[in-house]
mmCIF file of C-alpha atoms and ligand atoms in Angstrom:
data_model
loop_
_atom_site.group_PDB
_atom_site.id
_atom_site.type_symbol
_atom_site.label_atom_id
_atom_site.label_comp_id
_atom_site.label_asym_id
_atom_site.label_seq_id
_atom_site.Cartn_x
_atom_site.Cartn_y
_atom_site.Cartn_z
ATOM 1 C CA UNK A 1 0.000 0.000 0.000
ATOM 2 C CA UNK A 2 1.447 3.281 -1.005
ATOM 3 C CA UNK A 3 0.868 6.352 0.854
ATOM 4 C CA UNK A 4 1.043 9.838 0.292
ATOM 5 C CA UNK A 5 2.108 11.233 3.255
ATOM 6 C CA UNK A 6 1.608 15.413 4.124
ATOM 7 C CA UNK A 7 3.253 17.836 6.725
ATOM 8 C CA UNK A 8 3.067 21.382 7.375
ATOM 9 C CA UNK A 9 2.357 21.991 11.053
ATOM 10 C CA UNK A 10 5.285 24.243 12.134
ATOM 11 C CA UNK A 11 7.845 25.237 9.544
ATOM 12 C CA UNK A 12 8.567 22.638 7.453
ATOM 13 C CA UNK A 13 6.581 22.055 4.355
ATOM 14 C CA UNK A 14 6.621 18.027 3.435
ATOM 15 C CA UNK A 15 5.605 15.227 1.359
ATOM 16 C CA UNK A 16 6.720 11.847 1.022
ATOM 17 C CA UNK A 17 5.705 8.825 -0.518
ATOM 18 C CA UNK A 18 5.812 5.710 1.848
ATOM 19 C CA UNK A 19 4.843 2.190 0.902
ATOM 20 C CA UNK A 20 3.256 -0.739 3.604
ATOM 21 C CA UNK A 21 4.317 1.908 6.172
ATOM 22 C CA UNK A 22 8.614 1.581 5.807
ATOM 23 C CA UNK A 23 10.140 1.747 2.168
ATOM 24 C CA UNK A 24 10.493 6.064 1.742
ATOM 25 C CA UNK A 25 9.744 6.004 -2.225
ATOM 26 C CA UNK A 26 10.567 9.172 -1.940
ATOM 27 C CA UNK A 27 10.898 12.562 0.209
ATOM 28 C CA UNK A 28 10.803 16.312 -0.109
ATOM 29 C CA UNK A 29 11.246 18.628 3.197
ATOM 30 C CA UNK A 30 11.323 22.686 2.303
ATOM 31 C CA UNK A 31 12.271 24.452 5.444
ATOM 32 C CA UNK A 32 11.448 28.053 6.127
ATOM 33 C CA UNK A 33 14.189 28.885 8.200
ATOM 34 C CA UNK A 34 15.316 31.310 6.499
ATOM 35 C CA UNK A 35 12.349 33.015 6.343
ATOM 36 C CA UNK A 36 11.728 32.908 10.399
ATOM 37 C CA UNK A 37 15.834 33.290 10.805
ATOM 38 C CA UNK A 38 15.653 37.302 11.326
ATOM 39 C CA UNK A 39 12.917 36.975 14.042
ATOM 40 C CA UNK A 40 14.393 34.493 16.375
ATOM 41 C CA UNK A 41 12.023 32.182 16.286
ATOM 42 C CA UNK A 42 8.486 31.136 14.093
ATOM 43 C CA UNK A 43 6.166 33.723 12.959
ATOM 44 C CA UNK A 44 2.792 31.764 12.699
ATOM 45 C CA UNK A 45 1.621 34.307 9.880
ATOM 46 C CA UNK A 46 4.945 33.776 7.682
ATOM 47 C CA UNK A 47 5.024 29.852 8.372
ATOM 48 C CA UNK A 48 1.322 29.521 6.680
ATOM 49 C CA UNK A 49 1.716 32.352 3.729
ATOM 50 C CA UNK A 50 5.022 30.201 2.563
ATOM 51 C CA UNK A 51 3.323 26.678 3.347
ATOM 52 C CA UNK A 52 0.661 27.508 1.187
ATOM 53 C CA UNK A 53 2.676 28.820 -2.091
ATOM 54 C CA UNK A 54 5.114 25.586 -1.732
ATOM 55 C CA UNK A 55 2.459 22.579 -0.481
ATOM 56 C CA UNK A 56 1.246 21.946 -4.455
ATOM 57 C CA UNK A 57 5.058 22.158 -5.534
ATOM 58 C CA UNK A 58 6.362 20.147 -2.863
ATOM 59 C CA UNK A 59 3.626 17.095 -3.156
ATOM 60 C CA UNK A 60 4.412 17.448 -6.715
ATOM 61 C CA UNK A 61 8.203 16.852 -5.958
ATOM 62 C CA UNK A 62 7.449 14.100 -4.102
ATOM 63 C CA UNK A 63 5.039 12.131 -6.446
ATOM 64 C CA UNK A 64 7.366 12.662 -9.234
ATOM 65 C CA UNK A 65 10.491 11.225 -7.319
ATOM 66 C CA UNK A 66 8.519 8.243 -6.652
ATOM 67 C CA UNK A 67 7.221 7.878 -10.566
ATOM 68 C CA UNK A 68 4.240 8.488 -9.479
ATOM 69 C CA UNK A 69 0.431 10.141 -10.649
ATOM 70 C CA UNK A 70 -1.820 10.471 -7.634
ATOM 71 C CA UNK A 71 -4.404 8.047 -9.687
ATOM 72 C CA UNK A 72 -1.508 5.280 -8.154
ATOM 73 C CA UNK A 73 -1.526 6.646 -4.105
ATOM 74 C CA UNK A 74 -3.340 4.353 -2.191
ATOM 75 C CA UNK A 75 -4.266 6.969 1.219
ATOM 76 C CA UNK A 76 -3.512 10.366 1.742
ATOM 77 C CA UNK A 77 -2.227 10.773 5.378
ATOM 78 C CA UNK A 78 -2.002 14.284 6.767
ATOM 79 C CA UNK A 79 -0.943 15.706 10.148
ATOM 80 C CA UNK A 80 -3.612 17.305 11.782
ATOM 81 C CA UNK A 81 -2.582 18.103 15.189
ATOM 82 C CA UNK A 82 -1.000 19.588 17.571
ATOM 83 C CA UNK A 83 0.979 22.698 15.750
ATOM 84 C CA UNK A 84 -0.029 26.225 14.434
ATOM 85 C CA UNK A 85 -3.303 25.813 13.368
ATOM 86 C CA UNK A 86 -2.708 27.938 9.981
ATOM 87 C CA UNK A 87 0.084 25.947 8.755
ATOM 88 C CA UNK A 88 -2.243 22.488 10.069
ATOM 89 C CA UNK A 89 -4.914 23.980 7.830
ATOM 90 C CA UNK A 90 -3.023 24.542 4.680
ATOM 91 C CA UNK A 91 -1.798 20.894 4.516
ATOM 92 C CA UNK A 92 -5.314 19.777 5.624
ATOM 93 C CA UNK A 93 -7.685 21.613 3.048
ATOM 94 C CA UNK A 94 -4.453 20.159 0.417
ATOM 95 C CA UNK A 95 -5.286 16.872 1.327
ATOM 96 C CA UNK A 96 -8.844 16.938 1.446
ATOM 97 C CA UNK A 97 -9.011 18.218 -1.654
ATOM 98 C CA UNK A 98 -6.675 15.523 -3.422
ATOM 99 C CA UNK A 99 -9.065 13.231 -1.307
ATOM 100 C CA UNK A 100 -12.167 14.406 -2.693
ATOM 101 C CA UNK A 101 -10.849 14.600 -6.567
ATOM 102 C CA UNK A 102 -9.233 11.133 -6.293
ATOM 103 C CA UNK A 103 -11.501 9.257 -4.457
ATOM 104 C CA UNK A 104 -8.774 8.088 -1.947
ATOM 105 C CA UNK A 105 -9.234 7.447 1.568
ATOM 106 C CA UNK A 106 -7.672 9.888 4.159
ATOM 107 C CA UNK A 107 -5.829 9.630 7.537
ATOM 108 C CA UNK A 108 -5.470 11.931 9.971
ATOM 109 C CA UNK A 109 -2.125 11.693 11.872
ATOM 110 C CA UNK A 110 -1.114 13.123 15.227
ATOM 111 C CA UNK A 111 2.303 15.288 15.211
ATOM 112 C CA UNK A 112 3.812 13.783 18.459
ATOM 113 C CA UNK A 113 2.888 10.165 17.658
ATOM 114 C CA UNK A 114 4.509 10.322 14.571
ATOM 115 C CA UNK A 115 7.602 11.567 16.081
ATOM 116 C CA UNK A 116 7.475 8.335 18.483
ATOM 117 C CA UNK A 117 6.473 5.798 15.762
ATOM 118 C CA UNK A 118 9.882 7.594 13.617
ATOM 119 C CA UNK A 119 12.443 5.755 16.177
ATOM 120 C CA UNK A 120 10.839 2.754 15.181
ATOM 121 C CA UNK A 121 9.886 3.049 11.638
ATOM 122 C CA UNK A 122 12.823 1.718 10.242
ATOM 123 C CA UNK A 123 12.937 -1.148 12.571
ATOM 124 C CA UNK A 124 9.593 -2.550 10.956
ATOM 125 C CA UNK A 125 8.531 -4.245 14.179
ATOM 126 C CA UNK A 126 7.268 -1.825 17.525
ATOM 127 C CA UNK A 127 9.603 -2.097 20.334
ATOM 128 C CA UNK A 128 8.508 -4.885 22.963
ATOM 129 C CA UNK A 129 5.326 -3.032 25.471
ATOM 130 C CA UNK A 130 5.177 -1.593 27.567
ATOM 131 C CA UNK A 131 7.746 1.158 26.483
ATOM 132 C CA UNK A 132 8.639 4.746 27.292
ATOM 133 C CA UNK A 133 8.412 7.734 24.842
ATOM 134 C CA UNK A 134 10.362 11.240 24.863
ATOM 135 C CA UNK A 135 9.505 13.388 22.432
ATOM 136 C CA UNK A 136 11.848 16.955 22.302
ATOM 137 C CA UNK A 137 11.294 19.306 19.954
ATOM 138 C CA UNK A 138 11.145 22.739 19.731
ATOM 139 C CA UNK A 139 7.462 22.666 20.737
ATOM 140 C CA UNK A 140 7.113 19.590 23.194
ATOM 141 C CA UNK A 141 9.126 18.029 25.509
ATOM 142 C CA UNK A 142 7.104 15.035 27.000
ATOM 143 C CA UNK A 143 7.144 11.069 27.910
ATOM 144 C CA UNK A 144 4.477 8.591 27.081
ATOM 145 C CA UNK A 145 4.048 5.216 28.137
ATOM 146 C CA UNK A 146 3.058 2.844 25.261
ATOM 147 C CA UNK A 147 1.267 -0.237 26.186
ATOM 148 C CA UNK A 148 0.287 -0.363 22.980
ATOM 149 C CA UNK A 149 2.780 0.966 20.205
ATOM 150 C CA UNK A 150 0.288 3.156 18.775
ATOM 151 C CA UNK A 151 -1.323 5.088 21.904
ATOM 152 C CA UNK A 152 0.645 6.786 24.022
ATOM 153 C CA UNK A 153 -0.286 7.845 27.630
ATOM 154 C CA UNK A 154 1.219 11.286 28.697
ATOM 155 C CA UNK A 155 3.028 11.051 31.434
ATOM 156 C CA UNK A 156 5.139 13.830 32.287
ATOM 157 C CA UNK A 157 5.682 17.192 30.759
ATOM 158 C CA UNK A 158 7.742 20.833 30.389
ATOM 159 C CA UNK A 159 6.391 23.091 32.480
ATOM 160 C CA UNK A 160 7.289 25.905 30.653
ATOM 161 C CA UNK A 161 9.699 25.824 27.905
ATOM 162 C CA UNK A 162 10.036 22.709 25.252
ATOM 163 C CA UNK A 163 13.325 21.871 25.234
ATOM 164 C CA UNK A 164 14.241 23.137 21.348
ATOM 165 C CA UNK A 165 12.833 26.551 22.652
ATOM 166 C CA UNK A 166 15.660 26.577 25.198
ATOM 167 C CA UNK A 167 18.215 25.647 22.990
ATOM 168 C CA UNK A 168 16.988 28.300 20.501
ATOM 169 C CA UNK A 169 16.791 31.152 23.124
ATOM 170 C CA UNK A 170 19.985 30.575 24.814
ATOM 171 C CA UNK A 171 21.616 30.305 21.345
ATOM 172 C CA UNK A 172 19.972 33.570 20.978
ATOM 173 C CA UNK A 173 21.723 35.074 24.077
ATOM 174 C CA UNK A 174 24.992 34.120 22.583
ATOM 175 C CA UNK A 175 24.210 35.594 19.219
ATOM 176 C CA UNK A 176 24.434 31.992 17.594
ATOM 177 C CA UNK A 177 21.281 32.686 15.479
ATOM 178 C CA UNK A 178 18.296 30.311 15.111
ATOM 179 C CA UNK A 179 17.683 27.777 15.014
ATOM 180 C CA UNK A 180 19.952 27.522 18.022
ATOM 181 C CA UNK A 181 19.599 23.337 18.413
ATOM 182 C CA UNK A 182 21.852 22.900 15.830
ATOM 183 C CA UNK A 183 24.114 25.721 16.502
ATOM 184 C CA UNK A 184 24.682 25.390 19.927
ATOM 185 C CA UNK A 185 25.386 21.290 19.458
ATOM 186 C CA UNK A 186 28.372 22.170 17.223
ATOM 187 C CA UNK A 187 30.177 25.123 19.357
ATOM 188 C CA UNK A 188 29.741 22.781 22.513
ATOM 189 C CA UNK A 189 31.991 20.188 20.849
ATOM 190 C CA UNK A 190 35.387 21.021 22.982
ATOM 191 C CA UNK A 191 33.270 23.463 25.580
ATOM 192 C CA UNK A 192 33.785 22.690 29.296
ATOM 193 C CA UNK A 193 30.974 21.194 30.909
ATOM 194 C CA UNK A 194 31.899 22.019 34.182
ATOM 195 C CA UNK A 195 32.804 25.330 33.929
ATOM 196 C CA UNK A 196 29.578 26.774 34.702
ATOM 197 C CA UNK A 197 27.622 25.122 36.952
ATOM 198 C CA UNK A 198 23.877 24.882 35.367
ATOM 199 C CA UNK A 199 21.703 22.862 38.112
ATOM 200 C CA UNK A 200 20.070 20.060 36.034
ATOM 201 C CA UNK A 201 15.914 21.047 36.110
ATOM 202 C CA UNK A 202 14.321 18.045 37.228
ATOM 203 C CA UNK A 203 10.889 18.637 39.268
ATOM 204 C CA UNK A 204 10.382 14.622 39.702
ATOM 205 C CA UNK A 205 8.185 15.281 42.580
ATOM 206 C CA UNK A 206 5.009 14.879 40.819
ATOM 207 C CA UNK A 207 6.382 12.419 38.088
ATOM 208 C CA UNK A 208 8.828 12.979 35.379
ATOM 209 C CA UNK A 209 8.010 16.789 34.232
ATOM 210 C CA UNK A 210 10.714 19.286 33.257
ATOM 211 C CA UNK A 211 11.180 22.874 33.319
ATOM 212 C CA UNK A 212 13.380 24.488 31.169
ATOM 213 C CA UNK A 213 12.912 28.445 31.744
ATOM 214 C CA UNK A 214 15.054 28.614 34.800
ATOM 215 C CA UNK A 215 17.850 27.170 33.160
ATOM 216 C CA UNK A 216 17.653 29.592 30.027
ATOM 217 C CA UNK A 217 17.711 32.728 32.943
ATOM 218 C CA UNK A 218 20.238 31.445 34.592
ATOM 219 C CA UNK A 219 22.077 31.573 31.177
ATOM 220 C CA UNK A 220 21.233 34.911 30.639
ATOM 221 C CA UNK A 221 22.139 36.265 34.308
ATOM 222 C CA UNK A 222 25.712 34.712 33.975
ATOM 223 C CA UNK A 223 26.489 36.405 30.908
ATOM 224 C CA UNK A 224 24.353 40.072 31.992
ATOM 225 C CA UNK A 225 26.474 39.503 35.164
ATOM 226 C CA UNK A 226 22.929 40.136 36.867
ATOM 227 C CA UNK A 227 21.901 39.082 40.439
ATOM 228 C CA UNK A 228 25.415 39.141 41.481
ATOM 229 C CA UNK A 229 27.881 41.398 41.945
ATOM 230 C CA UNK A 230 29.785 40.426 38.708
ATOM 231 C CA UNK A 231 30.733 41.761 35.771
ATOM 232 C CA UNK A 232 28.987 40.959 32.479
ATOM 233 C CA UNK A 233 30.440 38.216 31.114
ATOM 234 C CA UNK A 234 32.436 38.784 27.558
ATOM 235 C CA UNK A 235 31.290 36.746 25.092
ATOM 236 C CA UNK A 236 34.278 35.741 23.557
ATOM 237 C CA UNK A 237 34.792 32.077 21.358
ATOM 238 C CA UNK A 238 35.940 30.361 24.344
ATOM 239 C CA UNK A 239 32.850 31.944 26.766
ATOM 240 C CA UNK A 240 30.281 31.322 23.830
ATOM 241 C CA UNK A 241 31.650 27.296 23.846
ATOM 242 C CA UNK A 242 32.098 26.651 27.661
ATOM 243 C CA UNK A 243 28.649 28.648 28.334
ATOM 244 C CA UNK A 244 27.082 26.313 25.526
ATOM 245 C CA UNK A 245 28.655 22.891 26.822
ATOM 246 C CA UNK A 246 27.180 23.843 30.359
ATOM 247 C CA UNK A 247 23.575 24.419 29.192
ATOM 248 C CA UNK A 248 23.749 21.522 26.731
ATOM 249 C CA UNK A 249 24.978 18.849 29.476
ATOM 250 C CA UNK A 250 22.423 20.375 32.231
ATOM 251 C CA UNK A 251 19.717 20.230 29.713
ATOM 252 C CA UNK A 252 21.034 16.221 28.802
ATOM 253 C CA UNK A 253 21.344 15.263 32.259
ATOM 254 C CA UNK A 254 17.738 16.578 32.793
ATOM 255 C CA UNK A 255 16.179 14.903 29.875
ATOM 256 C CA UNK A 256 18.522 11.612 30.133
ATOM 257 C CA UNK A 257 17.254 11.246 34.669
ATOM 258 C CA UNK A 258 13.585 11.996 33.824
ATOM 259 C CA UNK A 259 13.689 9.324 30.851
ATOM 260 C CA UNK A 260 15.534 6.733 33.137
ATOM 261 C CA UNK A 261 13.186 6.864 36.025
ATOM 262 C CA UNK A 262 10.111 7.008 33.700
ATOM 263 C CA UNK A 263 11.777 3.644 32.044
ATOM 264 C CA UNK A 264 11.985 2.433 35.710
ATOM 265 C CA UNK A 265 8.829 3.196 37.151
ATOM 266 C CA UNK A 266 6.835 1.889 34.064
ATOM 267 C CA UNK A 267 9.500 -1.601 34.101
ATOM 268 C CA UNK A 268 9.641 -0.977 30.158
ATOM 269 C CA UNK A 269 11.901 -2.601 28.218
ATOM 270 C CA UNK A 270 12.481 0.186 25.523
ATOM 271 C CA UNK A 271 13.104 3.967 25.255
ATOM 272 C CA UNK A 272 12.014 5.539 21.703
ATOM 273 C CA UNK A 273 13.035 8.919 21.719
ATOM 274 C CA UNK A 274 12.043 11.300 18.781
ATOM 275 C CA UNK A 275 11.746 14.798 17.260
ATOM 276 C CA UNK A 276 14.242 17.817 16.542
ATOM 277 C CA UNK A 277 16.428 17.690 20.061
ATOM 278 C CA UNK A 278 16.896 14.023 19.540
ATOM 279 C CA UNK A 279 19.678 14.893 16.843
ATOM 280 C CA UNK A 280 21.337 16.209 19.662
ATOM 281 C CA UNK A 281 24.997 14.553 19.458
ATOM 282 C CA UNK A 282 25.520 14.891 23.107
ATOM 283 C CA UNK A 283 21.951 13.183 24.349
ATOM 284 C CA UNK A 284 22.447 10.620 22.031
ATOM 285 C CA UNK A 285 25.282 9.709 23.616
ATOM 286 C CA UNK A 286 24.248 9.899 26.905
ATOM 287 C CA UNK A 287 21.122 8.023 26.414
ATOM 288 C CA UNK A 288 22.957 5.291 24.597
ATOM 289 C CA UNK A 289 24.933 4.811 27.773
ATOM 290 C CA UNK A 290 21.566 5.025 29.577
ATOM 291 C CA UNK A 291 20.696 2.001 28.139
ATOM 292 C CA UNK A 292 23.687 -0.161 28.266
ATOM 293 C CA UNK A 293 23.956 0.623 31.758
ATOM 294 C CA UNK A 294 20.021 0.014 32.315
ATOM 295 C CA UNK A 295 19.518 -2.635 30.228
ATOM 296 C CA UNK A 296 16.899 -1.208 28.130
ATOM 297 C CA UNK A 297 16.426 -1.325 23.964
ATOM 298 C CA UNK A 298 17.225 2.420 23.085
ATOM 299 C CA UNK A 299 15.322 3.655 19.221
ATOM 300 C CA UNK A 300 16.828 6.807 17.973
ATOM 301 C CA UNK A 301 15.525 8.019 14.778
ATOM 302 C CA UNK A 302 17.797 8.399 11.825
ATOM 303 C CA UNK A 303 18.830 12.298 11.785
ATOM 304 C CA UNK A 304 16.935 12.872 8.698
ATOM 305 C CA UNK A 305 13.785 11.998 10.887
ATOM 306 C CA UNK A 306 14.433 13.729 14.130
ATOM 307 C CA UNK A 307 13.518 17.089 12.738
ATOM 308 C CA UNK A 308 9.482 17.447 10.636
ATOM 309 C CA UNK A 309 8.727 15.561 7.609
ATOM 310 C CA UNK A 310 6.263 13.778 6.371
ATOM 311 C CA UNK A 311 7.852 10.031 5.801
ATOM 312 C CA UNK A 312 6.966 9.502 9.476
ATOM 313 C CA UNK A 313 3.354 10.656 8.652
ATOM 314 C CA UNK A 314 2.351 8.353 5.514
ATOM 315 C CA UNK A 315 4.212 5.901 7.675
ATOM 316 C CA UNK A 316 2.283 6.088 10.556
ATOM 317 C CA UNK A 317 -0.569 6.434 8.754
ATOM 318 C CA UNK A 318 -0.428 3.187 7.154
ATOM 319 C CA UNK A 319 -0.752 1.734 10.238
ATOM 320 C CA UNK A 320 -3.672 3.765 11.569
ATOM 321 C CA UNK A 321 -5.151 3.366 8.744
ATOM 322 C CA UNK A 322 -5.330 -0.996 9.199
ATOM 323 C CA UNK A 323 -6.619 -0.605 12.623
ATOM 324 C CA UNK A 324 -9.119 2.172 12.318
ATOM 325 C CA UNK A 325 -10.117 2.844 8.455
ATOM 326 C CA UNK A 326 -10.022 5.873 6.930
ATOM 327 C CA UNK A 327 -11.221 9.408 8.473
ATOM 328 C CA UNK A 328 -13.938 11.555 6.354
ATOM 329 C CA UNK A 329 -13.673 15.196 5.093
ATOM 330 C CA UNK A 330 -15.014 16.584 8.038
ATOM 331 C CA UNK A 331 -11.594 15.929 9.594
ATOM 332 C CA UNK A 332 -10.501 19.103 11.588
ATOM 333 C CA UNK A 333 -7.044 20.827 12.511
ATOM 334 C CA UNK A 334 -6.485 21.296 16.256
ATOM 335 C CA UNK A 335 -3.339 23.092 18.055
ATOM 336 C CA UNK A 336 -3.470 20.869 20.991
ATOM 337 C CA UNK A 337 -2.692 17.406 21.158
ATOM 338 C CA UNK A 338 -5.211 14.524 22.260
HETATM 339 O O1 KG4 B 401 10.647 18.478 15.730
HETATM 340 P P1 KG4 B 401 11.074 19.813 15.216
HETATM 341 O O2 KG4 B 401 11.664 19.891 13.820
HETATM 342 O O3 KG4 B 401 9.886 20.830 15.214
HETATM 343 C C1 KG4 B 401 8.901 20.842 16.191
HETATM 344 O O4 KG4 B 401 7.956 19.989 16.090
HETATM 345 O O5 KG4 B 401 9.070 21.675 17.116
HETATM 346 O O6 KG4 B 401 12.108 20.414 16.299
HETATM 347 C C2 KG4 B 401 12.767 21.642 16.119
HETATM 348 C C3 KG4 B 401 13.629 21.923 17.341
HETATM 349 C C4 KG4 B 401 14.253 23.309 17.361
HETATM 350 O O7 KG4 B 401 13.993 23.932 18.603
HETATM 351 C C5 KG4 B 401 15.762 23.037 17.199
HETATM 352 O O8 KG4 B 401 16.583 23.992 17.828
HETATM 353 C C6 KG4 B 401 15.886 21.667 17.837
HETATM 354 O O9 KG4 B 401 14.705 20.978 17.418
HETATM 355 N N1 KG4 B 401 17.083 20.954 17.381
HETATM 356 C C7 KG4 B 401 18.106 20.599 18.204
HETATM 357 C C8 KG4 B 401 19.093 20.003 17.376
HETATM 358 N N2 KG4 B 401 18.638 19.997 16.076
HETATM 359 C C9 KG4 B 401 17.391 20.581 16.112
HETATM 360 N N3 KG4 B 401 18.256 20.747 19.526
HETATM 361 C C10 KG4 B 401 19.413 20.311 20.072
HETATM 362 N N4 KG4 B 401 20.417 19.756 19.355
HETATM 363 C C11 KG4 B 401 20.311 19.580 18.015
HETATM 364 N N5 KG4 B 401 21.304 19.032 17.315
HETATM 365 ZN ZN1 ZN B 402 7.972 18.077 15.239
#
């Protein structure tokens, strides 16, 4: 079965072609970065304008590399929540509509499940049940437990800040432009992790939730030099890189306790971990040590799929589509998750 798959939820406009719900036919992701660069961060407005002058292209793109008319697409799958519900509804009404002229079925796809079903998608086969979920990206940073591989059960959350957000507004504060994931992974190659002493922000009294926001001010007051009587902090190459190694390693350390304990309490055998922060070099490695020490399966995504696209969505939506049929045209957009 071959499945169109469609993404535009944040800022990444995507289509992919996906058949029996592994083999990528094919796969087109056109960021906007660029576009959102100048303004630290995603302007909702901007991010649906651009999705909707690129989602015909793009789908094109995608059917093409895959030798393809959409007369031979078995299922449109679309995401359809959580994300900004402008860009939702631009990849939405694109689907319907191919839908409705075609006569395919369609399948609406949660944003966060497909980011958990990604670690595994390449594996063919769910990880043993029940196991643990993290899902970091720039808008979510949560765990699910999975008793079964396609419904996950929140439970724990950020507080505040996702993750990503924290890595792109610290990058921010030392002028290493957005998005800052990336950017701040590279200069903390060589950084010194102990240098400044970022307290790792695990609640863990009420379960495994984070908070991120205290961390990113504490940032920001070290290099200000504010709520001490210190100087502001130069930021010079070797400030920038020790300043970034601290954050990153706190931010790890956070991520990598809450995921351990949620692995323990729930006695699962695997952690899946999945979206944009999981391309993080440094929480790779510390969750891959995690699970040797632990004795749990660890399922990282390839780094093509950490960040959006849309192979994890016709993917994912193959297999929704087997246990629950098709949805109809009435098929909404919502910001929020389940
Ligand atoms: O999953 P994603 O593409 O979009 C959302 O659904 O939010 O995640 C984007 C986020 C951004 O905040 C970006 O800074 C972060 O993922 N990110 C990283 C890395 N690569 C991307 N964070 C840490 N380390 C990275 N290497
Ligand atoms: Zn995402």
């Amino acid at each position: 079965m071959k499945i169109l798959g469609i993404e535009s939820s944040c800022d990444e406009t995507a289509a992919a072609v996906v058949e029996d719900g592994h083999r990528v036919l094919s796969e087109v992701v056109r960021s906007q970065v660029d576009l959102h660069a100048r303004f630290g961060g995603v302007v909702p407005e901007i991010a649906s304008r651009s999705h909707l002058e690129v989602i015909l292209p793009v789908i094109e793109e995608a059917l093409d590399r895959a030798s393809m008319r959409t007369d031979d697409i078995d299922a449109i799958a679309v995401t359809h929540r959580p994300g900004l519900i402008g860009a939702l509804l631009v990849g939405l009404a694109a689907a319907k509509a191919l839908a409705l002229a075609t006569g395919k079925p369609l399948i609406g796809v949660d944003h966060i499940e497909a980011h958990t079903f990604a670690s595994w998608m390449d594996a063919q086969k769910p990880p043993e049940t029940p196991f643990v979920s993290l899902v970091v990206s720039g808008g979510h940073t949560s765990l699910f437990r999975l008793d079964d591989p396609f419904v996950p059960v929140e439970i724990g959350s950020t507080r505040d800040d996702a993750a990503g957000e924290a890595f792109d507004k610290v990058a921010a504060i030392l002028g290493l432009g957005y998005p800052g994931g990336p950017a701040i992974d590279r200069v903390a190659r060589g950084g010194d992790v102990t240098r400044f002493r970022f307290k790792p922000p695990v609640l863990g009294r009420t379960g495994p939730d984070f908070s991120f926001s205290g961390i990113k001010t504490a940032v920001l007051y070290q290099v200000t030099g504010q709520n001490s009587p210190r100087d502001p902090l130069p930021l010079t190459d070797e400030n920038i890189r020790d300043l970034a190694a601290s954050f990153q390693e706190a931010v790890v350390v956070a991520l990598d306790r809450a995921a351990v304990a949620a692995v323990e309490s729930c006695s699962a055998h695997a952690l899946v971990v999945g979206g944009g922060c999981a391309a993080n070099s440094r929480l790779r490695e510390k969750l891959a040590e995690s699970s040797e020490e632990q004795g749990f399966a660890l399922y990282l995504p390839e780094m093509s799929r950490t960040t959006d696209n849309a192979a994890m969505i016709a993917g994912l939506g193959y297999h929704l589509f087997a246990r629950r049929g098709a949805d109809d045209l009435t098929l909404e957009a919502y910001a929020t998750g389940q």
